[in-house]
Protein backbone atom coordinates (compact mmCIF):
# COMPACT_ATOMS: atom_id res chain seq x y z
CA UNK A 1 0.00 0.00 0.00
CA UNK A 2 1.54 3.28 -1.08
CA UNK A 3 1.30 6.40 1.06
CA UNK A 4 -0.45 9.39 -0.55
CA UNK A 5 2.32 11.35 -2.30
CA UNK A 6 1.21 14.73 -0.92
CA UNK A 7 0.73 13.68 2.71
CA UNK A 8 3.56 14.30 5.17
CA UNK A 9 3.52 11.54 7.76
CA UNK A 10 4.90 10.93 11.22
CA UNK A 11 6.74 7.65 10.75
CA UNK A 12 8.25 5.48 13.47
CA UNK A 13 11.16 3.26 12.45
CA UNK A 14 11.99 0.57 15.01
CA UNK A 15 15.53 -0.79 14.84
CA UNK A 16 18.77 1.05 14.12
CA UNK A 17 20.62 -1.48 11.97
CA UNK A 18 21.23 -0.97 8.25
CA UNK A 19 17.57 -1.61 7.36
CA UNK A 20 16.20 0.85 9.91
CA UNK A 21 18.84 3.50 9.33
CA UNK A 22 18.38 3.36 5.57
CA UNK A 23 14.57 3.40 5.84
CA UNK A 24 14.67 6.43 8.13
CA UNK A 25 17.25 8.22 5.97
CA UNK A 26 15.29 7.64 2.78
CA UNK A 27 12.04 8.94 4.29
CA UNK A 28 13.47 11.83 6.31
CA UNK A 29 13.58 14.21 3.35
CA UNK A 30 9.79 14.15 3.02
CA UNK A 31 8.38 12.79 6.28
CA UNK A 32 9.00 13.35 9.99
CA UNK A 33 10.86 10.26 11.13
CA UNK A 34 11.58 8.97 14.63
CA UNK A 35 14.09 6.13 14.89
CA UNK A 36 13.87 3.89 17.98
CA UNK A 37 16.96 1.87 18.89
CA UNK A 38 17.19 -0.29 22.02
CA UNK A 39 21.02 -0.25 22.16
CA UNK A 40 23.18 2.68 23.20
CA UNK A 41 24.54 3.08 19.67
CA UNK A 42 23.07 3.13 16.17
CA UNK A 43 24.27 0.65 13.58
CA UNK A 44 23.26 -2.81 14.75
CA UNK A 45 25.88 -5.18 13.33
CA UNK A 46 27.83 -2.13 12.19
CA UNK A 47 29.67 -1.78 15.48
CA UNK A 48 32.99 0.05 15.34
CA UNK A 49 35.28 -0.07 18.39
CA UNK A 50 38.22 2.21 19.22
CA UNK A 51 41.45 0.51 20.33
CA UNK A 52 44.80 1.72 21.66
CA UNK A 53 47.65 -0.70 20.96
CA UNK A 54 51.37 -0.29 20.37
CA UNK A 55 50.97 3.43 21.05
CA UNK A 56 48.43 3.77 18.24
CA UNK A 57 44.74 4.76 18.41
CA UNK A 58 42.56 3.25 15.68
CA UNK A 59 39.10 1.93 14.94
CA UNK A 60 38.09 -1.64 14.04
CA UNK A 61 34.79 -3.17 13.00
CA UNK A 62 33.38 -6.12 14.92
CA UNK A 63 30.26 -7.08 12.92
CA UNK A 64 29.81 -5.83 9.36
CA UNK A 65 33.26 -5.95 7.77
CA UNK A 66 33.28 -6.44 4.00
CA UNK A 67 31.30 -5.98 0.79
CA UNK A 68 31.96 -6.71 -2.86
CA UNK A 69 31.49 -4.97 -6.19
CA UNK A 70 29.22 -7.63 -7.69
CA UNK A 71 26.49 -8.29 -5.16
CA UNK A 72 26.40 -5.08 -3.10
CA UNK A 73 25.36 -2.53 -5.79
CA UNK A 74 23.06 -0.52 -3.53
CA UNK A 75 25.53 -0.37 -0.64
CA UNK A 76 28.31 0.77 -2.96
CA UNK A 77 26.02 3.45 -4.44
CA UNK A 78 24.97 4.61 -0.98
CA UNK A 79 28.59 4.80 0.15
CA UNK A 80 29.41 6.77 -2.97
CA UNK A 81 26.62 9.26 -2.26
CA UNK A 82 27.74 9.61 1.37
CA UNK A 83 31.43 9.85 0.35
CA UNK A 84 32.46 6.88 2.48
CA UNK A 85 36.07 5.72 1.90
CA UNK A 86 36.86 2.16 0.83
CA UNK A 87 39.88 -0.03 0.26
CA UNK A 88 40.43 -3.51 -1.13
CA UNK A 89 40.60 -6.36 1.35
CA UNK A 90 41.57 -10.02 1.63
CA UNK A 91 38.96 -12.80 1.78
CA UNK A 92 41.19 -15.83 2.38
CA UNK A 93 39.81 -18.79 4.36
CA UNK A 94 41.34 -21.49 6.54
CA UNK A 95 40.16 -24.54 8.46
CA UNK A 96 41.81 -25.65 11.71
CA UNK A 97 40.52 -28.80 13.42
CA UNK A 98 41.40 -30.59 16.65
CA UNK A 99 43.75 -27.90 18.01
CA UNK A 100 45.65 -27.62 14.74
CA UNK A 101 46.17 -31.32 14.11
CA UNK A 102 44.36 -30.90 10.77
CA UNK A 103 44.84 -27.55 9.05
CA UNK A 104 44.77 -26.05 5.60
CA UNK A 105 44.08 -22.71 3.90
CA UNK A 106 43.03 -21.89 0.38
CA UNK A 107 45.40 -19.01 -0.39
CA UNK A 108 47.99 -21.02 -2.35
CA UNK A 109 49.29 -24.53 -2.91
CA UNK A 110 51.75 -23.87 -0.09
CA UNK A 111 48.91 -23.19 2.37
CA UNK A 112 46.69 -25.95 1.01
CA UNK A 113 49.53 -28.35 1.83
CA UNK A 114 50.70 -26.47 4.92
CA UNK A 115 50.88 -29.89 6.53
CA UNK A 116 53.27 -31.65 4.19
CA UNK A 117 51.83 -35.02 5.22
CA UNK A 118 48.77 -34.10 3.14
CA UNK A 119 50.90 -34.54 0.02
CA UNK A 120 50.57 -38.29 0.66
CA UNK A 121 46.95 -38.27 1.91
CA UNK A 122 44.47 -39.87 -0.47
CA UNK A 123 41.45 -38.65 1.60
CA UNK A 124 42.75 -35.08 1.29
CA UNK A 125 43.10 -35.43 -2.50
CA UNK A 126 39.56 -36.80 -2.57
CA UNK A 127 38.39 -33.66 -0.78
CA UNK A 128 40.18 -31.44 -3.30
CA UNK A 129 38.64 -33.45 -6.14
CA UNK A 130 35.20 -33.03 -4.59
CA UNK A 131 35.76 -29.27 -4.31
CA UNK A 132 36.60 -29.02 -8.00
CA UNK A 133 33.62 -31.21 -8.95
CA UNK A 134 31.22 -29.21 -6.79
CA UNK A 135 32.43 -25.90 -8.22
CA UNK A 136 32.32 -27.19 -11.80
CA UNK A 137 28.81 -28.63 -11.59
CA UNK A 138 27.19 -26.02 -9.33
CA UNK A 139 24.77 -24.80 -12.02
CA UNK A 140 23.49 -28.34 -12.66
CA UNK A 141 23.27 -28.99 -8.92
CA UNK A 142 21.19 -25.84 -8.56
CA UNK A 143 18.75 -27.11 -11.17
CA UNK A 144 18.39 -30.46 -9.39
CA UNK A 145 18.06 -28.88 -5.96
CA UNK A 146 15.36 -26.52 -7.23
CA UNK A 147 13.30 -29.28 -8.87
CA UNK A 148 13.58 -31.70 -5.94
CA UNK A 149 13.56 -29.05 -3.14
CA UNK A 150 16.56 -30.66 -1.46
CA UNK A 151 18.41 -29.55 1.65
CA UNK A 152 22.16 -29.12 1.34
CA UNK A 153 22.76 -32.29 3.35
CA UNK A 154 20.43 -34.30 1.12
CA UNK A 155 22.08 -32.98 -2.04
CA UNK A 156 25.58 -33.87 -0.85
CA UNK A 157 24.48 -37.40 0.04
CA UNK A 158 22.64 -38.00 -3.22
CA UNK A 159 25.57 -36.71 -5.28
CA UNK A 160 28.09 -38.90 -3.45
CA UNK A 161 30.28 -36.22 -1.89
CA UNK A 162 32.70 -37.43 0.76
CA UNK A 163 32.39 -36.61 4.44
CA UNK A 164 35.74 -34.82 4.37
CA UNK A 165 34.53 -32.43 1.65
CA UNK A 166 31.38 -31.85 3.71
CA UNK A 167 32.97 -31.51 7.15
CA UNK A 168 36.35 -29.95 6.31
CA UNK A 169 35.35 -27.57 3.51
CA UNK A 170 31.75 -26.87 2.55
CA UNK A 171 30.10 -26.80 5.98
CA UNK A 172 32.94 -24.76 7.58
CA UNK A 173 32.80 -22.24 4.72
CA UNK A 174 29.01 -21.93 4.89
CA UNK A 175 28.95 -21.87 8.69
CA UNK A 176 31.47 -19.03 8.63
CA UNK A 177 29.45 -17.07 6.06
CA UNK A 178 26.10 -17.41 7.84
CA UNK A 179 27.38 -17.70 11.44
CA UNK A 180 25.33 -20.86 11.87
CA UNK A 181 25.94 -24.29 13.47
CA UNK A 182 26.89 -27.14 11.14
CA UNK A 183 23.54 -28.90 11.54
CA UNK A 184 21.66 -25.78 10.49
CA UNK A 185 23.86 -25.48 7.40
CA UNK A 186 23.04 -29.04 6.31
CA UNK A 187 19.33 -28.22 6.71
CA UNK A 188 19.74 -25.11 4.53
CA UNK A 189 17.75 -25.24 1.25
CA UNK A 190 20.38 -26.33 -1.28
CA UNK A 191 18.97 -24.11 -4.05
CA UNK A 192 19.27 -20.99 -1.90
CA UNK A 193 22.81 -21.93 -0.87
CA UNK A 194 23.96 -22.61 -4.43
CA UNK A 195 22.30 -19.49 -5.80
CA UNK A 196 24.08 -17.37 -3.21
CA UNK A 197 27.46 -18.98 -3.90
CA UNK A 198 27.10 -18.60 -7.67
CA UNK A 199 25.99 -14.96 -7.38
CA UNK A 200 28.92 -14.15 -5.09
CA UNK A 201 31.50 -15.94 -7.21
CA UNK A 202 32.48 -18.22 -4.33
CA UNK A 203 32.70 -21.30 -6.55
CA UNK A 204 35.06 -20.04 -9.23
CA UNK A 205 38.84 -19.91 -9.30
CA UNK A 206 39.22 -16.83 -11.52
CA UNK A 207 37.32 -13.56 -11.98
CA UNK A 208 36.06 -13.52 -8.43
CA UNK A 209 34.52 -10.24 -7.27
CA UNK A 210 36.78 -7.81 -5.46
CA UNK A 211 36.01 -7.28 -1.80
CA UNK A 212 36.27 -4.00 0.08
CA UNK A 213 36.20 -2.66 3.62
CA UNK A 214 35.80 0.81 5.15
CA UNK A 215 39.15 2.12 6.46
CA UNK A 216 38.62 3.88 9.75
CA UNK A 217 35.45 1.94 10.52
CA UNK A 218 32.01 1.54 9.00
CA UNK A 219 30.40 3.76 11.65
CA UNK A 220 31.28 6.59 9.28
CA UNK A 221 28.24 5.76 7.15
CA UNK A 222 26.08 5.34 10.27
CA UNK A 223 27.00 8.83 11.46
CA UNK A 224 26.14 10.37 8.09
CA UNK A 225 22.78 8.60 7.87
CA UNK A 226 21.87 9.76 11.38
CA UNK A 227 22.61 13.39 10.53
CA UNK A 228 19.58 13.50 8.23
CA UNK A 229 17.11 11.70 10.50
CA UNK A 230 15.04 14.13 12.56
CA UNK A 231 14.79 12.11 15.77
CA UNK A 232 17.27 9.36 16.68
CA UNK A 233 16.43 7.82 20.04
CA UNK A 234 19.05 5.49 21.50
CA UNK A 235 18.46 3.35 24.61
CA UNK A 236 14.80 3.37 23.59
CA UNK A 237 13.44 -0.19 23.36
CA UNK A 238 9.86 -0.41 22.10
CA UNK A 239 7.76 -2.50 24.47
CA UNK A 240 4.56 -2.67 22.42
CA UNK A 241 2.95 -1.60 19.16
CA UNK A 242 -0.79 -1.44 18.53
CA UNK A 243 -2.51 -0.39 15.31
CA UNK A 244 -5.79 1.59 15.46
CA UNK A 245 -7.98 3.47 13.00
CA UNK A 246 -6.29 6.68 14.17
CA UNK A 247 -2.76 5.42 13.61
CA UNK A 248 -0.06 3.37 15.31
CA UNK A 249 0.44 3.53 19.09
CA UNK A 250 4.01 2.87 20.23
CA UNK A 251 5.10 2.41 23.84
CA UNK A 252 8.72 3.06 24.77
CA UNK A 253 10.62 4.79 27.62
CA UNK A 254 9.25 8.01 26.07
CA UNK A 255 5.68 6.96 26.89
CA UNK A 256 2.87 6.14 24.47
CA UNK A 257 3.01 8.03 21.18
CA UNK A 258 0.91 7.98 18.04
CA UNK A 259 2.41 7.77 14.57
CA UNK A 260 0.83 7.56 11.15
CA UNK A 261 2.94 4.57 10.10
CA UNK A 262 5.52 2.18 11.49
CA UNK A 263 8.45 0.39 9.88
CA UNK A 264 9.73 -2.64 11.76
CA UNK A 265 13.44 -3.05 11.04
CA UNK A 266 14.03 -5.56 13.80
CA UNK A 267 14.58 -9.32 13.83
CA UNK A 268 11.39 -11.17 12.99
CA UNK A 269 10.88 -12.65 16.52
CA UNK A 270 11.47 -9.21 18.08
CA UNK A 271 8.88 -7.69 15.77
CA UNK A 272 6.32 -10.32 16.65
CA UNK A 273 6.95 -9.81 20.38
CA UNK A 274 6.18 -6.08 20.05
CA UNK A 275 2.89 -6.53 18.23
CA UNK A 276 0.01 -6.70 20.69
CA UNK A 277 -2.49 -7.15 17.85
CA UNK A 278 -0.61 -9.38 15.41
CA UNK A 279 -2.81 -10.94 12.74
CA UNK A 280 -2.71 -14.67 12.06
CA UNK A 281 -0.80 -13.94 8.86
CA UNK A 282 1.78 -11.82 10.69
CA UNK A 283 2.24 -14.51 13.32
CA UNK A 284 2.71 -17.23 10.70
CA UNK A 285 5.29 -15.30 8.70
CA UNK A 286 7.28 -13.70 11.51
CA UNK A 287 7.39 -16.82 13.69
CA UNK A 288 8.86 -18.86 10.83
CA UNK A 289 12.23 -17.06 10.97
CA UNK A 290 14.57 -18.32 13.69
CA UNK A 291 17.83 -16.74 14.87
CA UNK A 292 21.17 -17.96 16.18
CA UNK A 293 22.82 -15.87 18.93
CA UNK A 294 26.59 -15.57 18.47
CA UNK A 295 29.06 -14.16 20.97
CA UNK A 296 31.68 -11.98 19.30
CA UNK A 297 34.90 -11.39 21.25
CA UNK A 298 37.38 -8.71 20.18
CA UNK A 299 40.83 -9.77 21.38
CA UNK A 300 44.50 -10.24 20.57
CA UNK A 301 45.04 -13.89 21.56
CA UNK A 302 46.71 -15.69 18.65
CA UNK A 303 45.91 -19.08 20.17
CA UNK A 304 42.44 -18.61 18.63
CA UNK A 305 44.00 -18.62 15.15
CA UNK A 306 45.32 -21.67 13.29
CA UNK A 307 48.41 -23.26 14.83
CA UNK A 308 50.49 -22.78 11.67
CA UNK A 309 51.07 -19.11 10.99
CA UNK A 310 51.29 -19.64 7.23
CA UNK A 311 47.62 -20.71 7.27
CA UNK A 312 46.44 -17.57 9.06
CA UNK A 313 43.70 -16.15 6.86
CA UNK A 314 41.11 -13.41 6.92
CA UNK A 315 38.47 -15.98 7.98
CA UNK A 316 39.56 -18.92 10.14
CA UNK A 317 37.15 -21.76 11.01
CA UNK A 318 38.07 -23.66 14.18
CA UNK A 319 36.50 -26.82 15.60
CA UNK A 320 37.36 -29.73 17.84
CA UNK A 321 37.17 -33.38 16.75
CA UNK A 322 33.77 -34.80 17.56
CA UNK A 323 32.31 -31.35 18.04
CA UNK A 324 28.49 -31.57 18.22
CA UNK A 325 26.88 -30.48 14.96
CA UNK A 326 24.52 -28.17 16.83
CA UNK A 327 27.37 -26.23 18.49
CA UNK A 328 27.60 -22.57 17.52
CA UNK A 329 30.19 -21.93 14.82
CA UNK A 330 33.64 -20.74 15.90
CA UNK A 331 35.27 -18.38 13.41
CA UNK A 332 38.19 -16.02 14.00
CA UNK A 333 38.34 -12.97 11.75
CA UNK A 334 41.89 -11.64 11.55
CA UNK A 335 41.23 -7.91 11.33
CA UNK A 336 44.83 -7.15 10.35
CA UNK A 337 44.09 -9.00 7.09
CA UNK A 338 40.63 -7.51 6.61
CA UNK A 339 41.23 -3.85 7.52
CA UNK A 340 44.29 -1.58 7.24
CA UNK A 341 45.50 -1.45 10.85
CA UNK A 342 48.61 0.43 12.07
CA UNK A 343 49.79 -2.39 14.38
CA UNK A 344 51.61 -5.68 13.94
CA UNK A 345 50.13 -7.67 16.83
CA UNK A 346 47.04 -9.69 15.93
CA UNK A 347 43.64 -8.04 16.31
CA UNK A 348 40.93 -10.70 16.12
CA UNK A 349 37.17 -11.01 16.35
CA UNK A 350 36.19 -14.57 17.28
CA UNK A 351 32.61 -15.73 17.09
CA UNK A 352 31.78 -18.25 19.84
CA UNK A 353 35.38 -19.00 20.85
CA UNK A 354 36.15 -22.62 21.72
CA UNK A 355 37.81 -21.23 24.85
CA UNK A 356 38.02 -17.74 26.28
CA UNK A 357 41.00 -15.69 25.12
CA UNK A 358 43.65 -14.56 27.58
CA UNK A 359 41.75 -12.07 29.75
CA UNK A 360 44.61 -9.57 29.41
CA UNK A 361 44.09 -9.65 25.65
CA UNK A 362 40.30 -9.37 25.58
CA UNK A 363 39.11 -5.91 24.52
CA UNK A 364 35.34 -6.17 24.08
CA UNK A 365 32.49 -8.69 23.88
CA UNK A 366 29.15 -8.50 22.09
CA UNK A 367 26.24 -10.76 21.16
CA UNK A 368 24.97 -10.64 17.57
CA UNK A 369 22.01 -12.62 16.26
CA UNK A 370 21.92 -14.06 12.74
CA UNK A 371 18.91 -15.52 10.90
CA UNK A 372 18.75 -19.24 10.13
CA UNK A 373 17.59 -19.93 6.59
CA UNK A 374 15.70 -23.19 6.59
CA UNK A 375 12.77 -23.99 4.31
CA UNK A 376 10.29 -22.30 6.68
CA UNK A 377 12.27 -19.05 6.59
CA UNK A 378 12.54 -19.06 2.80
CA UNK A 379 8.78 -19.65 2.52
CA UNK A 380 8.15 -16.76 4.93
CA UNK A 381 10.24 -14.45 2.76
CA UNK A 382 8.06 -15.26 -0.24
CA UNK A 383 4.92 -14.36 1.73
CA UNK A 384 6.24 -11.14 3.28
CA UNK A 385 4.88 -8.83 0.50
CA UNK A 386 1.38 -9.82 1.66
CA UNK A 387 2.01 -7.87 4.89
CA UNK A 388 3.59 -4.70 3.53
CA UNK A 389 1.45 -1.61 4.17
CA UNK A 390 -1.40 -3.40 5.91
CA UNK A 391 -2.61 -1.51 8.99
CA UNK A 392 0.06 1.16 8.30
CA UNK A 393 2.85 -1.33 8.99
CA UNK A 394 5.92 -2.25 6.96
CA UNK A 395 8.67 -4.82 7.58
CA UNK A 396 12.36 -4.63 6.68
CA UNK A 397 15.57 -6.38 7.64
CA UNK A 398 18.43 -8.47 6.32
CA UNK A 399 16.33 -11.54 7.19
CA UNK A 400 14.19 -10.79 4.13
CA UNK A 401 17.11 -11.74 1.85
CA UNK A 402 20.32 -13.71 2.46
CA UNK A 403 20.99 -12.04 5.81
CA UNK A 404 23.68 -9.57 4.75
CA UNK A 405 24.11 -5.80 4.61
CA UNK A 406 22.97 -5.47 1.02
CA UNK A 407 19.82 -7.41 1.91
CA UNK A 408 19.03 -5.04 4.76
CA UNK A 409 19.53 -2.01 2.52
CA UNK A 410 17.49 -3.54 -0.31
CA UNK A 411 14.63 -4.26 2.10
CA UNK A 412 14.71 -0.60 3.16
CA UNK A 413 14.50 0.50 -0.48
CA UNK A 414 11.55 -1.83 -1.04
CA UNK A 415 9.71 -0.28 1.90
CA UNK A 416 10.71 3.30 1.12
CA UNK A 417 9.27 3.18 -2.39
CA UNK A 418 5.80 3.19 -0.81
CA UNK A 419 6.61 6.56 0.78
CA UNK A 420 9.04 8.46 -1.48
CA UNK A 421 10.73 8.43 -4.86
CA UNK A 422 13.84 6.29 -4.62
CA UNK A 423 17.35 7.52 -5.51
CA UNK A 424 18.37 6.96 -9.13
CA UNK A 425 20.97 4.41 -8.01
CA UNK A 426 18.45 2.08 -6.33
CA UNK A 427 18.36 -1.46 -7.70
CA UNK A 428 15.51 -3.66 -6.52
mmCIF file of N, CA, C and O in Angstrom, residues 3 7-13 27 30-34 36 231 233 247-248 250 256-263 392 419:
data_model
loop_
_atom_site.group_PDB
_atom_site.id
_atom_site.type_symbol
_atom_site.label_atom_id
_atom_site.label_comp_id
_atom_site.label_asym_id
_atom_site.label_seq_id
_atom_site.Cartn_x
_atom_site.Cartn_y
_atom_site.Cartn_z
ATOM 1 N N UNK A 3 1.751 5.234 0.317
ATOM 2 C CA UNK A 3 1.295 6.399 1.057
ATOM 3 C C UNK A 3 0.968 7.501 0.063
ATOM 4 O O UNK A 3 1.636 7.656 -0.970
ATOM 5 N N UNK A 7 0.963 13.678 1.269
ATOM 6 C CA UNK A 7 0.729 13.677 2.709
ATOM 7 C C UNK A 7 2.043 13.471 3.465
ATOM 8 O O UNK A 7 2.727 12.466 3.299
ATOM 9 N N UNK A 8 2.377 14.444 4.308
ATOM 10 C CA UNK A 8 3.561 14.304 5.166
ATOM 11 C C UNK A 8 3.153 13.495 6.394
ATOM 12 O O UNK A 8 2.191 13.830 7.077
ATOM 13 N N UNK A 9 3.875 12.443 6.680
ATOM 14 C CA UNK A 9 3.525 11.542 7.761
ATOM 15 C C UNK A 9 4.520 11.604 8.908
ATOM 16 O O UNK A 9 5.690 11.973 8.727
ATOM 17 N N UNK A 10 4.026 11.212 10.080
ATOM 18 C CA UNK A 10 4.896 10.933 11.220
ATOM 19 C C UNK A 10 5.153 9.434 11.203
ATOM 20 O O UNK A 10 4.242 8.625 11.388
ATOM 21 N N UNK A 11 6.395 9.060 10.937
ATOM 22 C CA UNK A 11 6.738 7.648 10.754
ATOM 23 C C UNK A 11 7.682 7.207 11.864
ATOM 24 O O UNK A 11 8.696 7.862 12.132
ATOM 25 N N UNK A 12 7.354 6.098 12.496
ATOM 26 C CA UNK A 12 8.251 5.476 13.466
ATOM 27 C C UNK A 12 9.017 4.357 12.775
ATOM 28 O O UNK A 12 8.424 3.520 12.088
ATOM 29 N N UNK A 13 10.320 4.356 12.940
ATOM 30 C CA UNK A 13 11.163 3.258 12.451
ATOM 31 C C UNK A 13 11.765 2.587 13.680
ATOM 32 O O UNK A 13 12.431 3.240 14.485
ATOM 33 N N UNK A 27 13.320 8.258 4.073
ATOM 34 C CA UNK A 27 12.040 8.940 4.289
ATOM 35 C C UNK A 27 12.198 10.338 4.871
ATOM 36 O O UNK A 27 11.296 11.176 4.742
ATOM 37 N N UNK A 30 11.182 13.805 3.305
ATOM 38 C CA UNK A 30 9.787 14.152 3.022
ATOM 39 C C UNK A 30 8.878 13.977 4.223
ATOM 40 O O UNK A 30 7.846 14.634 4.339
ATOM 41 N N UNK A 31 9.229 13.089 5.135
ATOM 42 C CA UNK A 31 8.376 12.793 6.280
ATOM 43 C C UNK A 31 9.132 13.066 7.580
ATOM 44 O O UNK A 31 10.363 13.166 7.598
ATOM 45 N N UNK A 32 8.376 13.184 8.675
ATOM 46 C CA UNK A 32 8.996 13.347 9.987
ATOM 47 C C UNK A 32 9.230 11.958 10.572
ATOM 48 O O UNK A 32 8.287 11.211 10.826
ATOM 49 N N UNK A 33 10.486 11.622 10.768
ATOM 50 C CA UNK A 33 10.857 10.259 11.132
ATOM 51 C C UNK A 33 11.457 10.225 12.529
ATOM 52 O O UNK A 33 12.311 11.039 12.881
ATOM 53 N N UNK A 34 11.001 9.253 13.317
ATOM 54 C CA UNK A 34 11.585 8.971 14.631
ATOM 55 C C UNK A 34 12.133 7.556 14.610
ATOM 56 O O UNK A 34 11.405 6.601 14.342
ATOM 57 N N UNK A 36 13.733 4.492 16.655
ATOM 58 C CA UNK A 36 13.867 3.890 17.977
ATOM 59 C C UNK A 36 14.940 2.809 17.925
ATOM 60 O O UNK A 36 14.857 1.881 17.118
ATOM 61 N N UNK A 231 14.776 12.540 14.367
ATOM 62 C CA UNK A 231 14.792 12.113 15.772
ATOM 63 C C UNK A 231 15.421 10.727 15.866
ATOM 64 O O UNK A 231 14.836 9.750 15.402
ATOM 65 N N UNK A 233 16.567 8.106 18.618
ATOM 66 C CA UNK A 233 16.434 7.818 20.040
ATOM 67 C C UNK A 233 17.169 6.525 20.380
ATOM 68 O O UNK A 233 16.717 5.434 20.032
ATOM 69 N N UNK A 247 -4.187 5.489 13.852
ATOM 70 C CA UNK A 247 -2.757 5.419 13.610
ATOM 71 C C UNK A 247 -2.122 4.270 14.357
ATOM 72 O O UNK A 247 -2.780 3.280 14.694
ATOM 73 N N UNK A 248 -0.847 4.417 14.654
ATOM 74 C CA UNK A 248 -0.062 3.374 15.310
ATOM 75 C C UNK A 248 0.381 3.886 16.674
ATOM 76 O O UNK A 248 1.005 4.945 16.773
ATOM 77 N N UNK A 250 2.720 3.485 19.886
ATOM 78 C CA UNK A 250 4.007 2.875 20.229
ATOM 79 C C UNK A 250 4.368 3.236 21.656
ATOM 80 O O UNK A 250 4.363 4.412 22.037
ATOM 81 N N UNK A 256 3.654 6.589 25.626
ATOM 82 C CA UNK A 256 2.869 6.140 24.475
ATOM 83 C C UNK A 256 2.739 7.299 23.481
ATOM 84 O O UNK A 256 2.330 8.390 23.840
ATOM 85 N N UNK A 257 3.068 7.012 22.221
ATOM 86 C CA UNK A 257 3.015 8.034 21.179
ATOM 87 C C UNK A 257 2.283 7.483 19.965
ATOM 88 O O UNK A 257 2.315 6.282 19.693
ATOM 89 N N UNK A 258 1.633 8.380 19.246
ATOM 90 C CA UNK A 258 0.907 7.980 18.042
ATOM 91 C C UNK A 258 1.682 8.409 16.802
ATOM 92 O O UNK A 258 2.170 9.544 16.716
ATOM 93 N N UNK A 259 1.780 7.496 15.854
ATOM 94 C CA UNK A 259 2.406 7.775 14.568
ATOM 95 C C UNK A 259 1.444 7.375 13.461
ATOM 96 O O UNK A 259 0.516 6.576 13.673
ATOM 97 N N UNK A 260 1.689 7.920 12.284
ATOM 98 C CA UNK A 260 0.832 7.556 11.147
ATOM 99 C C UNK A 260 1.187 6.170 10.616
ATOM 100 O O UNK A 260 0.311 5.420 10.180
ATOM 101 N N UNK A 261 2.484 5.849 10.635
ATOM 102 C CA UNK A 261 2.945 4.572 10.098
ATOM 103 C C UNK A 261 4.124 4.071 10.913
ATOM 104 O O UNK A 261 4.798 4.842 11.605
ATOM 105 N N UNK A 262 4.386 2.773 10.806
ATOM 106 C CA UNK A 262 5.525 2.184 11.493
ATOM 107 C C UNK A 262 6.270 1.261 10.537
ATOM 108 O O UNK A 262 5.658 0.536 9.743
ATOM 109 N N UNK A 263 7.586 1.309 10.619
ATOM 110 C CA UNK A 263 8.449 0.391 9.878
ATOM 111 C C UNK A 263 9.217 -0.431 10.901
ATOM 112 O O UNK A 263 9.963 0.105 11.720
ATOM 113 N N UNK A 392 -0.993 0.133 8.198
ATOM 114 C CA UNK A 392 0.063 1.157 8.303
ATOM 115 C C UNK A 392 1.373 0.595 8.854
ATOM 116 O O UNK A 392 2.103 1.282 9.557
ATOM 117 N N UNK A 419 6.696 5.253 0.141
ATOM 118 C CA UNK A 419 6.615 6.565 0.785
ATOM 119 C C UNK A 419 7.211 7.692 -0.063
ATOM 120 O O UNK A 419 6.726 8.815 -0.013
#
